């Protein structure tokens, strides 16, 4: 076994919620007469809610917003997003992902979630994986979001493993940077596969079995 633990990002790795994030931010941006499209949405991948809002506000030309108002806007977006998440069920996890997770678990590998999202537990419950992982490190227990490595370092500590024995699986470049800064090897999937800092670039989730077990 090459890695004793695997830390997975959630959105874009275990399941895909991008469309819900996009619809929620789009609804909010439209209400504020701010241009928002899929290109801007891609910049939000792997970053916190408040940092995402700041990116969207780059095109805002209205009256100055107080920090309290920004928090209110972010909360409003999250409420829209959570209502959209009600559409999710176990079908949002592919057979390949479930089979791979089960193979790793049966081989004795510790499995963790490392996500900047504050809705990670809600999403995991919706897709039938609420009690599957050994630990969940998410936006509720971190001070710094990716590309800071804190979310991964907490996950590794929770499963009692050093970063050198954990593999991080990410679909965002901010997540790959966080892994590198934390001393973790990383496997990049999706857009993150363009990042040269990733130790592995995978096209299929199932490739993780041979990478982790060696």
Coordinates of C-alpha atoms in Angstrom, one line a residue:
X1 CA 0.0 0.0 0.0
X2 CA 1.6 3.3 -1.1
X3 CA -0.9 5.5 0.8
X4 CA -2.6 4.7 4.1
X5 CA -5.1 7.5 3.7
X6 CA -6.9 9.4 0.9
X7 CA -8.4 12.8 1.4
X8 CA -11.1 13.7 -1.2
X9 CA -12.4 17.1 -2.2
X10 CA -16.1 16.8 -2.5
X11 CA -17.6 19.0 -5.2
X12 CA -16.3 17.8 -8.6
X13 CA -14.6 14.7 -7.2
X14 CA -17.1 12.6 -5.2
X15 CA -20.1 14.3 -6.8
X16 CA -20.8 17.4 -9.0
X17 CA -22.7 20.3 -7.6
X18 CA -21.3 23.0 -9.9
X19 CA -24.6 23.5 -11.7
X20 CA -26.3 24.3 -8.3
X21 CA -23.5 26.8 -7.4
X22 CA -23.8 28.4 -10.8
X23 CA -27.6 28.8 -10.6
X24 CA -27.4 30.2 -7.1
X25 CA -24.7 32.7 -7.8
X26 CA -26.4 33.6 -11.2
X27 CA -29.7 34.3 -9.4
X28 CA -27.9 36.6 -6.9
X29 CA -25.8 38.4 -9.5
X30 CA -28.8 39.0 -11.7
X31 CA -30.6 40.6 -8.8
X32 CA -27.7 43.0 -8.4
X33 CA -27.3 43.7 -12.1
X34 CA -23.8 42.0 -12.1
X35 CA -22.6 40.1 -15.2
X36 CA -22.0 36.5 -14.3
X37 CA -21.2 33.6 -16.7
X38 CA -19.7 30.1 -16.6
X39 CA -16.2 31.5 -17.2
X40 CA -16.4 33.6 -14.0
X41 CA -18.0 30.6 -12.2
X42 CA -14.9 28.5 -13.0
X43 CA -12.9 31.0 -11.0
X44 CA -14.9 30.1 -7.9
X45 CA -13.9 26.4 -7.9
X46 CA -12.2 25.4 -4.7
X47 CA -12.5 28.8 -2.9
X48 CA -14.6 29.9 0.0
X49 CA -18.0 31.5 -0.2
X50 CA -16.8 34.9 0.8
X51 CA -13.9 34.8 -1.6
X52 CA -16.3 33.7 -4.4
X53 CA -18.5 36.7 -3.6
X54 CA -15.5 39.1 -3.9
X55 CA -14.7 37.7 -7.3
X56 CA -18.3 38.3 -8.4
X57 CA -18.2 41.8 -7.0
X58 CA -15.3 42.7 -9.2
X59 CA -18.0 43.7 -11.8
X60 CA -20.2 45.5 -9.3
X61 CA -20.6 49.2 -9.8
X62 CA -23.3 50.1 -7.2
X63 CA -23.0 51.8 -3.8
X64 CA -20.3 50.5 -1.5
X65 CA -21.2 47.4 0.4
X66 CA -20.5 47.0 4.1
X67 CA -19.0 43.7 5.4
X68 CA -22.4 43.0 7.1
X69 CA -24.1 43.5 3.8
X70 CA -21.6 41.1 2.1
X71 CA -22.3 38.5 4.7
X72 CA -26.0 38.9 4.2
X73 CA -25.5 38.4 0.4
X74 CA -23.4 35.3 0.9
X75 CA -26.0 33.9 3.3
X76 CA -28.7 34.6 0.7
X77 CA -26.8 32.7 -1.9
X78 CA -26.3 29.8 0.4
X79 CA -30.0 29.5 1.1
X80 CA -30.7 29.4 -2.7
X81 CA -28.0 26.8 -3.1
X82 CA -29.3 24.6 -0.2
X83 CA -32.8 24.6 -1.8
X84 CA -31.3 23.5 -5.0
X85 CA -29.4 20.7 -3.3
X86 CA -32.7 19.1 -2.4
X87 CA -32.7 17.7 -5.9
X88 CA -29.7 15.6 -5.1
X89 CA -29.9 11.9 -4.3
X90 CA -27.7 8.8 -4.5
X91 CA -27.8 8.9 -8.3
X92 CA -25.4 11.8 -8.1
X93 CA -22.6 9.4 -7.2
X94 CA -21.4 7.3 -10.1
X95 CA -21.0 3.5 -9.9
X96 CA -17.3 4.0 -10.5
X97 CA -16.9 6.3 -7.6
X98 CA -18.9 4.0 -5.2
X99 CA -17.0 0.9 -6.3
X100 CA -13.6 2.7 -5.9
X101 CA -14.5 4.0 -2.5
X102 CA -15.6 0.5 -1.4
X103 CA -12.4 -1.1 -2.7
X104 CA -10.2 1.3 -0.9
X105 CA -12.2 0.9 2.3
X106 CA -12.0 -2.9 2.2
X107 CA -8.3 -2.6 1.7
X108 CA -8.0 -0.8 5.0
X109 CA -7.3 2.7 3.6
X110 CA -8.5 5.6 5.8
X111 CA -10.9 7.8 3.8
X112 CA -11.6 11.5 4.5
X113 CA -13.3 14.5 3.0
X114 CA -11.3 17.8 2.7
X115 CA -13.7 20.4 1.4
X116 CA -14.0 24.2 1.7
X117 CA -17.8 23.9 1.6
X118 CA -19.8 24.5 4.7
X119 CA -22.5 22.3 3.2
X120 CA -20.3 19.2 2.9
X121 CA -22.3 17.1 5.4
X122 CA -25.6 18.1 3.9
X123 CA -24.4 17.0 0.4
X124 CA -23.0 13.8 1.8
X125 CA -26.3 13.0 3.4
X126 CA -28.2 13.7 0.2
X127 CA -26.0 11.3 -1.8
X128 CA -26.0 8.5 0.8
X129 CA -22.5 8.9 2.1
X130 CA -23.2 10.7 5.3
X131 CA -21.6 8.1 7.5
X132 CA -19.1 6.6 5.1
X133 CA -15.9 8.6 5.6
X134 CA -13.6 8.3 8.6
X135 CA -13.6 12.1 9.0
X136 CA -15.0 15.2 7.4
X137 CA -12.9 18.4 7.4
X138 CA -14.9 21.2 5.8
X139 CA -15.6 24.9 5.8
X140 CA -17.1 24.7 9.3
X141 CA -13.8 23.8 11.1
X142 CA -11.2 25.8 9.2
X143 CA -10.0 29.4 9.5
X144 CA -8.3 29.5 6.1
X145 CA -9.7 28.1 2.8
X146 CA -7.8 26.6 -0.1
X147 CA -5.1 27.2 -1.3
X148 CA -4.2 27.2 2.4
X149 CA -3.6 23.5 3.4
X150 CA -5.4 23.7 6.7
X151 CA -8.5 21.7 5.6
X152 CA -6.2 18.8 4.5
X153 CA -3.9 19.0 7.5
X154 CA -6.9 18.8 9.8
X155 CA -8.2 15.7 7.9
X156 CA -4.9 14.0 8.1
X157 CA -4.6 14.7 11.8
X158 CA -8.1 13.3 12.4
X159 CA -7.2 10.0 10.7
X160 CA -3.9 10.0 12.6
X161 CA -1.7 10.0 9.5
X162 CA 1.2 12.3 8.4
X163 CA 0.7 14.1 5.1
X164 CA 3.4 11.9 3.5
X165 CA 1.1 8.9 3.9
X166 CA -2.0 10.6 2.5
X167 CA -3.1 11.2 -1.1
X168 CA -5.2 14.3 -1.8
X169 CA -7.7 14.0 -4.7
X170 CA -8.7 17.3 -6.2
X171 CA -10.4 18.8 -9.3
X172 CA -9.3 22.4 -8.6
X173 CA -5.9 24.1 -9.0
X174 CA -6.4 25.8 -5.6
X175 CA -6.7 22.3 -4.1
X176 CA -3.6 21.1 -5.7
X177 CA -1.7 24.1 -4.4
X178 CA -3.1 23.4 -0.9
X179 CA -1.9 19.8 -1.1
X180 CA 1.6 20.9 -2.2
X181 CA 1.8 23.5 0.5
X182 CA 0.7 20.9 3.1
X183 CA 3.3 18.3 2.0
X184 CA 0.7 15.9 0.4
X185 CA 1.0 14.1 -2.9
X186 CA -2.1 14.8 -5.0
X187 CA -4.1 13.2 -7.8
X188 CA -5.7 15.6 -10.1
X189 CA -8.9 15.0 -12.0
X190 CA -10.9 17.3 -14.3
X191 CA -9.6 20.9 -14.7
X192 CA -6.8 20.3 -12.1
X193 CA -5.2 17.7 -14.4
X194 CA -3.6 20.7 -16.2
X195 CA -1.6 21.5 -13.0
X196 CA 2.0 20.2 -13.3
X197 CA 2.3 20.2 -9.5
X198 CA 0.0 17.2 -9.2
X199 CA 1.8 13.9 -8.5
X200 CA -0.8 12.0 -10.6
X201 CA -3.2 13.0 -13.3
X202 CA -6.2 10.7 -13.7
X203 CA -8.9 10.5 -16.3
X204 CA -11.0 8.0 -14.4
X205 CA -11.8 7.9 -10.7
X206 CA -11.1 4.1 -10.6
X207 CA -7.4 4.8 -11.4
X208 CA -7.1 5.7 -7.7
X209 CA -7.1 2.0 -6.7
X210 CA -3.8 1.2 -8.4
X211 CA -2.3 4.5 -7.3
X212 CA -3.1 4.1 -3.6
X213 CA -2.6 0.3 -3.2
X214 CA 0.5 0.3 -5.4

